[in-house]
């Protein structure tokens, strides 16, 4: 017969065990929250480091461009002096010039045109002091700044800005072959090889119809709120397209580019930590700024991977999450696929060398108060022109889960 005291003792032990598990769960949740906080801070640091490195490279490129332009200016200095002298002569009429030449329609028309400022009184947009400053895309600059903050791939890819819709980039595909030869033997001929990639900017757009009542009587600056929401929509749309875009009337995605190499995992249907660590071996050593990329679900799959003894594989310096996998930084790309058969959940590469983003300056907001004026509806349409494209496929590798 079971004694009541035994039952009570068992109940007491069970209650203590429940309390202990509850405390353990609270401790685990607290640790997880701290890890999440550390991970967020780590991603901010990685992003800022990448932005600084890209800025340094862009500064170096601009310095080279300035030196080239300076040299060209010096080379043309003498030519400019000759043209100035020729213009001066044509205006003042050189000694010995005939009266017929001085009074000719050609000479008088040229003199009048030059002295009037060569048409400088015409207000126009392609010269800053004659009206160009009036059409500066101030709103577009704000959108670009916010996009830069929102889209993580911009921190690592090469970003080019142009006023044109198309941009052609020369790509060196091979270098000369240097060979050994014997004494007095002729040096064999060789050559550099080049190709090109052409980027075409496409229009990214959204229209928000807003009632005049909302604009007039809202307690908030709704136009400012809408602008922020549109900036976020642009960021989400371009970030997804930079990874998954088809390239047809939109950016080409890294994941959809057929030339980007897929490295198959060693185990069917699973993400193995060793495969992730081995990815850098597939990239040429000349690429200086490689980074891992995956989404948060893949991050946690890697972070919870254990060895046969139940020890976490990814643990450096105690419980604090490291900012590196092996010797390389990682970044969170939410649009990367989850771990699944035949999926490519992990990316590794030098995105500055491998992927180029083209931003056109032809962007802004159009406010239409007339089309739906009878309904008192204002249509605000935002436009921007940009694209993205894989320009050096060998600089990027994808880990593909084996079927």
CSV table of C-alpha atoms in Angstrom, one decimal:
chain,number,residue,atom,x,y,z
A,1,UNK,CA,0.0,0.0,0.0
A,2,UNK,CA,1.4,3.4,-1.0
A,3,UNK,CA,1.9,5.7,1.9
A,4,UNK,CA,0.6,9.3,1.7
A,5,UNK,CA,4.0,10.5,2.7
A,6,UNK,CA,5.6,8.8,-0.2
A,7,UNK,CA,3.1,10.4,-2.6
A,8,UNK,CA,3.8,13.8,-1.1
A,9,UNK,CA,7.5,13.3,-1.3
A,10,UNK,CA,7.2,12.3,-5.0
A,11,UNK,CA,5.0,15.4,-5.7
A,12,UNK,CA,7.6,17.6,-3.9
A,13,UNK,CA,10.4,16.1,-6.0
A,14,UNK,CA,8.4,16.6,-9.2
A,15,UNK,CA,7.7,20.2,-8.3
A,16,UNK,CA,11.3,20.9,-7.7
A,17,UNK,CA,12.3,19.3,-11.0
A,18,UNK,CA,9.6,21.5,-12.8
A,19,UNK,CA,10.9,24.6,-11.0
A,20,UNK,CA,14.5,23.7,-12.0
A,21,UNK,CA,13.6,23.2,-15.7
A,22,UNK,CA,11.7,26.5,-15.7
A,23,UNK,CA,14.7,28.3,-14.3
A,24,UNK,CA,16.9,26.6,-16.9
A,25,UNK,CA,14.5,27.7,-19.7
A,26,UNK,CA,14.6,31.2,-18.4
A,27,UNK,CA,18.4,31.1,-18.4
A,28,UNK,CA,18.5,29.7,-21.9
A,29,UNK,CA,16.1,32.4,-23.1
A,30,UNK,CA,18.3,35.1,-21.5
A,31,UNK,CA,21.4,33.7,-23.1
A,32,UNK,CA,19.6,33.5,-26.5
A,33,UNK,CA,18.5,37.2,-26.2
A,34,UNK,CA,22.1,38.2,-25.4
A,35,UNK,CA,23.3,36.3,-28.4
A,36,UNK,CA,20.8,37.9,-30.6
A,37,UNK,CA,21.8,41.3,-29.3
A,38,UNK,CA,25.5,40.5,-29.9
A,39,UNK,CA,24.7,39.3,-33.4
A,40,UNK,CA,22.9,42.5,-34.3
A,41,UNK,CA,25.8,44.6,-33.1
A,42,UNK,CA,28.2,42.3,-35.0
A,43,UNK,CA,26.4,42.8,-38.3
A,44,UNK,CA,26.5,46.6,-37.8
A,45,UNK,CA,30.3,46.4,-37.3
A,46,UNK,CA,30.8,44.2,-40.4
A,47,UNK,CA,28.6,46.5,-42.5
A,48,UNK,CA,30.5,49.6,-41.4
A,49,UNK,CA,33.9,48.0,-42.1
A,50,UNK,CA,32.7,47.0,-45.6
A,51,UNK,CA,31.5,50.6,-46.2
A,52,UNK,CA,34.8,52.0,-45.1
A,53,UNK,CA,36.8,49.6,-47.3
A,54,UNK,CA,34.6,50.4,-50.3
A,55,UNK,CA,34.9,54.1,-49.7
A,56,UNK,CA,38.7,53.8,-49.6
A,57,UNK,CA,38.7,51.9,-52.9
A,58,UNK,CA,36.4,54.5,-54.5
A,59,UNK,CA,38.6,57.4,-53.2
A,60,UNK,CA,41.6,55.7,-54.8
A,61,UNK,CA,39.7,55.3,-58.1
A,62,UNK,CA,38.7,58.9,-58.0
A,63,UNK,CA,42.3,60.0,-57.4
A,64,UNK,CA,43.4,58.1,-60.5
A,65,UNK,CA,40.5,59.7,-62.5
A,66,UNK,CA,41.6,63.2,-61.3
A,67,UNK,CA,45.2,62.5,-62.3
A,68,UNK,CA,44.1,61.4,-65.7
A,69,UNK,CA,41.8,64.4,-66.2
A,70,UNK,CA,44.6,66.7,-64.9
A,71,UNK,CA,47.0,65.3,-67.5
A,72,UNK,CA,44.5,65.7,-70.2
A,73,UNK,CA,43.9,69.3,-69.2
A,74,UNK,CA,47.6,70.0,-69.3
A,75,UNK,CA,47.9,68.4,-72.7
A,76,UNK,CA,45.1,70.6,-74.0
A,77,UNK,CA,46.4,73.8,-72.5
A,78,UNK,CA,48.3,74.8,-75.6
A,79,UNK,CA,45.4,74.0,-77.9
A,80,UNK,CA,43.1,76.1,-75.7
A,81,UNK,CA,45.5,79.1,-76.1
A,82,UNK,CA,45.5,78.6,-79.8
A,83,UNK,CA,41.7,78.6,-80.0
A,84,UNK,CA,41.5,81.7,-77.8
A,85,UNK,CA,44.0,83.5,-80.1
A,86,UNK,CA,42.0,82.4,-83.1
A,87,UNK,CA,38.7,83.7,-81.6
A,88,UNK,CA,40.3,87.0,-80.6
A,89,UNK,CA,41.6,87.5,-84.2
A,90,UNK,CA,38.2,86.7,-85.6
A,91,UNK,CA,36.5,89.2,-83.3
A,92,UNK,CA,39.0,92.1,-83.7
A,93,UNK,CA,39.7,91.5,-87.4
A,94,UNK,CA,43.4,91.1,-88.1
A,95,UNK,CA,45.5,93.8,-89.7
A,96,UNK,CA,45.1,93.8,-93.5
A,97,UNK,CA,41.7,92.2,-93.4
A,98,UNK,CA,39.4,93.6,-96.1
A,99,UNK,CA,36.4,95.7,-95.4
A,100,UNK,CA,34.3,93.1,-97.1
A,101,UNK,CA,35.5,90.5,-94.6
A,102,UNK,CA,35.0,92.8,-91.6
A,103,UNK,CA,31.4,93.5,-92.7
A,104,UNK,CA,30.6,90.0,-93.8
A,105,UNK,CA,27.5,88.3,-92.3
A,106,UNK,CA,29.7,85.4,-91.1
A,107,UNK,CA,32.1,87.7,-89.1
A,108,UNK,CA,29.4,89.9,-87.7
A,109,UNK,CA,27.2,86.9,-86.7
A,110,UNK,CA,30.2,85.2,-85.0
A,111,UNK,CA,31.1,88.5,-83.2
A,112,UNK,CA,27.6,89.1,-81.9
A,113,UNK,CA,27.3,85.5,-80.8
A,114,UNK,CA,30.6,85.5,-78.9
A,115,UNK,CA,30.1,88.9,-77.3
A,116,UNK,CA,26.6,87.9,-76.1
A,117,UNK,CA,28.1,85.1,-74.1
A,118,UNK,CA,27.6,82.3,-76.8
A,119,UNK,CA,24.0,82.0,-76.0
A,120,UNK,CA,24.6,82.2,-72.2
A,121,UNK,CA,21.3,84.1,-71.6
A,122,UNK,CA,19.3,81.1,-72.4
A,123,UNK,CA,18.0,79.3,-69.3
A,124,UNK,CA,18.8,75.6,-69.5
A,125,UNK,CA,19.3,72.5,-67.3
A,126,UNK,CA,22.6,71.3,-68.6
A,127,UNK,CA,24.5,74.2,-67.2
A,128,UNK,CA,24.3,74.7,-63.4
A,129,UNK,CA,24.5,78.6,-63.3
A,130,UNK,CA,21.9,78.9,-66.1
A,131,UNK,CA,19.2,76.8,-64.4
A,132,UNK,CA,20.8,73.5,-63.6
A,133,UNK,CA,20.8,74.1,-59.9
A,134,UNK,CA,17.0,74.6,-60.0
A,135,UNK,CA,16.5,71.0,-61.1
A,136,UNK,CA,19.0,69.2,-58.8
A,137,UNK,CA,17.5,65.9,-57.6
A,138,UNK,CA,17.5,66.7,-53.9
A,139,UNK,CA,14.7,64.2,-53.1
A,140,UNK,CA,16.4,61.4,-55.0
A,141,UNK,CA,19.6,61.9,-53.0
A,142,UNK,CA,17.6,61.3,-49.8
A,143,UNK,CA,16.2,58.1,-51.2
A,144,UNK,CA,19.7,56.9,-52.2
A,145,UNK,CA,21.0,57.6,-48.7
A,146,UNK,CA,18.2,55.6,-47.1
A,147,UNK,CA,18.6,52.8,-49.6
A,148,UNK,CA,22.3,52.6,-48.7
A,149,UNK,CA,21.3,52.1,-45.1
A,150,UNK,CA,18.6,49.5,-45.8
A,151,UNK,CA,20.2,47.2,-48.5
A,152,UNK,CA,23.1,45.1,-47.1
A,153,UNK,CA,24.5,44.1,-50.5
A,154,UNK,CA,25.3,47.8,-51.2
A,155,UNK,CA,27.8,47.7,-48.4
A,156,UNK,CA,29.9,45.0,-50.2
A,157,UNK,CA,29.2,45.4,-54.0
A,158,UNK,CA,30.7,48.0,-56.3
A,159,UNK,CA,28.3,50.9,-56.8
A,160,UNK,CA,28.7,53.2,-59.8
A,161,UNK,CA,26.7,56.3,-60.4
A,162,UNK,CA,26.1,57.8,-63.9
A,163,UNK,CA,23.7,60.2,-65.6
A,164,UNK,CA,23.3,57.7,-68.5
A,165,UNK,CA,21.0,54.8,-68.7
A,166,UNK,CA,23.7,52.4,-69.9
A,167,UNK,CA,27.2,51.7,-68.7
A,168,UNK,CA,29.8,49.5,-70.4
A,169,UNK,CA,32.5,48.0,-68.2
A,170,UNK,CA,35.6,46.5,-69.7
A,171,UNK,CA,36.6,43.1,-68.1
A,172,UNK,CA,40.0,41.6,-68.4
A,173,UNK,CA,39.5,37.9,-68.9
A,174,UNK,CA,43.1,36.7,-69.4
A,175,UNK,CA,46.7,38.0,-69.1
A,176,UNK,CA,49.8,37.4,-71.3
A,177,UNK,CA,51.5,34.0,-70.9
A,178,UNK,CA,55.2,34.4,-69.8
A,179,UNK,CA,57.4,31.5,-70.9
A,180,UNK,CA,61.0,30.4,-70.4
A,181,UNK,CA,63.2,30.2,-73.5
A,182,UNK,CA,66.8,29.3,-74.3
A,183,UNK,CA,69.6,31.6,-75.1
A,184,UNK,CA,69.1,33.5,-78.4
A,185,UNK,CA,65.6,32.0,-78.8
A,186,UNK,CA,62.8,34.4,-79.8
A,187,UNK,CA,60.3,35.5,-77.2
A,188,UNK,CA,56.9,34.0,-78.0
A,189,UNK,CA,54.0,36.5,-78.6
A,190,UNK,CA,51.1,36.7,-76.2
A,191,UNK,CA,48.3,39.0,-75.4
A,192,UNK,CA,45.8,40.4,-72.8
A,193,UNK,CA,42.2,39.4,-73.4
A,194,UNK,CA,39.3,41.5,-72.7
A,195,UNK,CA,35.5,41.3,-72.7
A,196,UNK,CA,32.8,43.8,-71.6
A,197,UNK,CA,29.7,43.9,-69.5
A,198,UNK,CA,26.9,46.4,-70.3
A,199,UNK,CA,24.6,47.4,-67.5
A,200,UNK,CA,21.2,49.0,-68.3
A,201,UNK,CA,19.3,50.9,-65.6
A,202,UNK,CA,15.6,50.0,-65.3
A,203,UNK,CA,12.9,52.1,-63.6
A,204,UNK,CA,11.8,51.1,-60.2
A,205,UNK,CA,8.5,52.9,-59.3
A,206,UNK,CA,5.6,53.1,-57.0
A,207,UNK,CA,2.5,55.3,-56.9
A,208,UNK,CA,0.6,56.3,-53.8
A,209,UNK,CA,-2.9,57.9,-54.3
A,210,UNK,CA,-3.7,60.1,-51.3
A,211,UNK,CA,-6.9,62.0,-50.6
A,212,UNK,CA,-6.5,65.8,-50.2
A,213,UNK,CA,-8.3,65.5,-46.9
A,214,UNK,CA,-5.6,63.3,-45.5
A,215,UNK,CA,-2.9,65.7,-46.6
A,216,UNK,CA,-4.7,68.7,-45.3
A,217,UNK,CA,-5.9,67.5,-41.9
A,218,UNK,CA,-3.5,64.7,-40.8
A,219,UNK,CA,-1.8,65.2,-37.4
A,220,UNK,CA,1.4,63.9,-39.0
A,221,UNK,CA,3.6,64.9,-41.9
A,222,UNK,CA,2.2,62.2,-44.1
A,223,UNK,CA,4.4,63.0,-47.1
A,224,UNK,CA,7.5,62.5,-45.1
A,225,UNK,CA,6.1,59.2,-43.7
A,226,UNK,CA,5.3,58.1,-47.3
A,227,UNK,CA,8.8,59.0,-48.4
A,228,UNK,CA,10.3,56.8,-45.7
A,229,UNK,CA,8.0,53.9,-46.6
A,230,UNK,CA,8.8,54.2,-50.3
A,231,UNK,CA,12.5,54.2,-49.5
A,232,UNK,CA,12.0,51.0,-47.5
A,233,UNK,CA,10.0,49.5,-50.4
A,234,UNK,CA,12.7,50.4,-52.9
A,235,UNK,CA,15.3,48.8,-50.5
A,236,UNK,CA,13.4,45.6,-50.1
A,237,UNK,CA,12.7,45.4,-53.8
A,238,UNK,CA,16.3,46.0,-55.0
A,239,UNK,CA,17.8,43.8,-52.3
A,240,UNK,CA,15.7,40.9,-53.4
A,241,UNK,CA,16.4,41.6,-57.1
A,242,UNK,CA,20.2,41.8,-56.5
A,243,UNK,CA,20.0,38.1,-55.3
A,244,UNK,CA,17.1,36.7,-57.3
A,245,UNK,CA,16.3,39.1,-60.2
A,246,UNK,CA,15.8,37.6,-63.7
A,247,UNK,CA,17.8,40.3,-65.5
A,248,UNK,CA,14.8,41.1,-67.7
A,249,UNK,CA,13.6,44.7,-67.1
A,250,UNK,CA,15.2,44.3,-63.6
A,251,UNK,CA,18.6,43.6,-62.0
A,252,UNK,CA,20.3,40.3,-62.5
A,253,UNK,CA,20.5,38.2,-59.3
A,254,UNK,CA,23.6,36.5,-58.1
A,255,UNK,CA,21.5,33.3,-57.4
A,256,UNK,CA,20.1,33.3,-61.0
A,257,UNK,CA,23.4,33.9,-62.8
A,258,UNK,CA,24.4,30.6,-64.5
A,259,UNK,CA,28.1,31.4,-64.5
A,260,UNK,CA,28.4,31.6,-60.7
A,261,UNK,CA,29.9,28.3,-59.6
A,262,UNK,CA,27.8,26.0,-57.4
A,263,UNK,CA,29.9,23.8,-55.0
A,264,UNK,CA,27.9,20.7,-54.0
A,265,UNK,CA,27.8,19.8,-50.3
A,266,UNK,CA,29.4,16.6,-49.0
A,267,UNK,CA,26.2,15.3,-47.4
A,268,UNK,CA,22.8,14.8,-49.0
A,269,UNK,CA,20.0,17.1,-47.8
A,270,UNK,CA,22.1,18.7,-45.0
A,271,UNK,CA,24.2,21.7,-44.3
A,272,UNK,CA,27.5,20.6,-42.9
A,273,UNK,CA,29.7,23.1,-41.1
A,274,UNK,CA,32.9,21.6,-42.7
A,275,UNK,CA,31.5,22.4,-46.2
A,276,UNK,CA,31.0,26.0,-45.1
A,277,UNK,CA,34.6,26.2,-43.8
A,278,UNK,CA,35.9,24.7,-47.1
A,279,UNK,CA,34.3,27.3,-49.4
A,280,UNK,CA,37.2,29.8,-49.3
A,281,UNK,CA,39.4,27.1,-50.9
A,282,UNK,CA,37.3,27.4,-54.0
A,283,UNK,CA,38.0,31.1,-54.5
A,284,UNK,CA,41.2,32.5,-56.1
A,285,UNK,CA,43.5,34.1,-53.5
A,286,UNK,CA,43.7,37.4,-55.5
A,287,UNK,CA,40.2,38.4,-54.3
A,288,UNK,CA,40.9,40.4,-51.2
A,289,UNK,CA,37.5,41.1,-49.6
A,290,UNK,CA,35.5,37.9,-49.5
A,291,UNK,CA,32.5,37.6,-47.2
A,292,UNK,CA,30.0,34.8,-46.3
A,293,UNK,CA,26.3,35.5,-46.9
A,294,UNK,CA,23.2,33.7,-45.7
A,295,UNK,CA,19.9,34.3,-44.0
A,296,UNK,CA,19.2,34.2,-40.2
A,297,UNK,CA,17.7,30.7,-40.3
A,298,UNK,CA,20.9,29.4,-41.8
A,299,UNK,CA,22.9,31.4,-39.3
A,300,UNK,CA,21.2,29.6,-36.4
A,301,UNK,CA,21.6,26.2,-38.2
A,302,UNK,CA,25.4,26.8,-38.2
A,303,UNK,CA,25.5,28.2,-34.8
A,304,UNK,CA,23.7,25.2,-33.2
A,305,UNK,CA,25.8,22.6,-35.1
A,306,UNK,CA,27.5,20.1,-32.7
A,307,UNK,CA,30.2,17.5,-32.8
A,308,UNK,CA,29.7,13.8,-31.7
A,309,UNK,CA,30.3,14.8,-28.1
A,310,UNK,CA,27.6,17.5,-28.1
A,311,UNK,CA,30.0,20.4,-28.2
A,312,UNK,CA,29.1,23.4,-30.4
A,313,UNK,CA,31.4,23.7,-33.5
A,314,UNK,CA,31.0,27.4,-33.7
A,315,UNK,CA,32.3,28.7,-30.4
A,316,UNK,CA,35.2,31.0,-30.0
A,317,UNK,CA,36.0,32.9,-26.8
A,318,UNK,CA,33.4,31.3,-24.6
A,319,UNK,CA,29.7,32.1,-25.1
A,320,UNK,CA,30.3,35.3,-27.0
A,321,UNK,CA,29.5,34.9,-30.7
A,322,UNK,CA,32.5,35.5,-32.9
A,323,UNK,CA,32.3,37.8,-35.9
A,324,UNK,CA,34.1,35.4,-38.2
A,325,UNK,CA,33.7,32.0,-39.7
A,326,UNK,CA,37.3,30.8,-39.9
A,327,UNK,CA,39.1,33.9,-41.0
A,328,UNK,CA,36.2,35.6,-42.9
A,329,UNK,CA,33.4,37.9,-42.1
A,330,UNK,CA,29.8,37.1,-42.6
A,331,UNK,CA,26.7,39.1,-43.4
A,332,UNK,CA,23.0,38.5,-43.1
A,333,UNK,CA,21.1,38.5,-46.5
A,334,UNK,CA,17.4,37.8,-45.6
A,335,UNK,CA,16.6,36.9,-49.2
A,336,UNK,CA,19.0,34.0,-49.4
A,337,UNK,CA,17.2,30.6,-49.6
A,338,UNK,CA,16.8,28.3,-46.6
A,339,UNK,CA,18.6,25.0,-46.2
A,340,UNK,CA,16.8,22.5,-48.5
A,341,UNK,CA,17.7,19.9,-51.2
A,342,UNK,CA,19.2,21.5,-54.3
A,343,UNK,CA,19.1,25.0,-52.6
A,344,UNK,CA,22.0,27.4,-52.4
A,345,UNK,CA,21.8,28.7,-48.8
A,346,UNK,CA,25.4,29.9,-48.4
A,347,UNK,CA,27.3,32.4,-50.6
A,348,UNK,CA,31.0,33.2,-50.3
A,349,UNK,CA,32.8,35.7,-52.5
A,350,UNK,CA,34.3,39.2,-53.1
A,351,UNK,CA,31.1,41.1,-54.0
A,352,UNK,CA,33.1,44.3,-54.8
A,353,UNK,CA,34.8,42.5,-57.6
A,354,UNK,CA,31.9,40.2,-58.6
A,355,UNK,CA,28.8,42.3,-58.5
A,356,UNK,CA,28.2,45.9,-59.8
A,357,UNK,CA,25.2,48.1,-58.9
A,358,UNK,CA,24.4,51.0,-61.3
A,359,UNK,CA,22.5,54.0,-60.0
A,360,UNK,CA,21.2,56.6,-62.5
A,361,UNK,CA,20.7,60.2,-61.4
A,362,UNK,CA,17.4,60.4,-63.2
A,363,UNK,CA,15.1,59.9,-60.3
A,364,UNK,CA,12.6,61.8,-58.1
A,365,UNK,CA,9.0,62.2,-57.2
A,366,UNK,CA,6.1,63.4,-59.4
A,367,UNK,CA,3.1,65.0,-57.6
A,368,UNK,CA,0.0,64.8,-59.7
A,369,UNK,CA,-2.9,67.0,-58.4
A,370,UNK,CA,-4.9,67.1,-61.6
A,371,UNK,CA,-5.7,63.7,-63.0
A,372,UNK,CA,-8.1,62.9,-60.1
A,373,UNK,CA,-8.8,66.5,-59.1
A,374,UNK,CA,-12.6,65.9,-59.1
A,375,UNK,CA,-12.1,63.3,-56.4
A,376,UNK,CA,-9.6,65.4,-54.5
A,377,UNK,CA,-7.0,62.7,-54.8
A,378,UNK,CA,-3.3,63.5,-55.2
A,379,UNK,CA,-1.1,60.8,-56.9
A,380,UNK,CA,2.5,60.8,-55.7
A,381,UNK,CA,4.7,58.7,-57.9
A,382,UNK,CA,8.3,57.9,-57.1
A,383,UNK,CA,10.8,56.8,-59.8
A,384,UNK,CA,14.4,55.7,-59.7
A,385,UNK,CA,16.6,54.1,-62.3
A,386,UNK,CA,19.1,51.4,-61.3
A,387,UNK,CA,20.2,47.9,-61.9
A,388,UNK,CA,22.7,45.3,-60.7
A,389,UNK,CA,24.6,42.6,-62.5
A,390,UNK,CA,27.2,39.9,-62.0
A,391,UNK,CA,30.3,41.3,-63.7
A,392,UNK,CA,32.9,38.8,-62.5
A,393,UNK,CA,31.3,35.4,-61.8
A,394,UNK,CA,34.4,33.7,-60.7
A,395,UNK,CA,34.6,36.0,-57.6
A,396,UNK,CA,31.5,34.4,-56.1
A,397,UNK,CA,30.8,30.8,-55.0
A,398,UNK,CA,27.5,29.2,-53.8
A,399,UNK,CA,27.2,26.2,-51.6
A,400,UNK,CA,24.5,23.9,-53.1
A,401,UNK,CA,22.8,21.2,-50.9
A,402,UNK,CA,23.3,17.8,-52.4
A,403,UNK,CA,20.2,15.9,-53.4
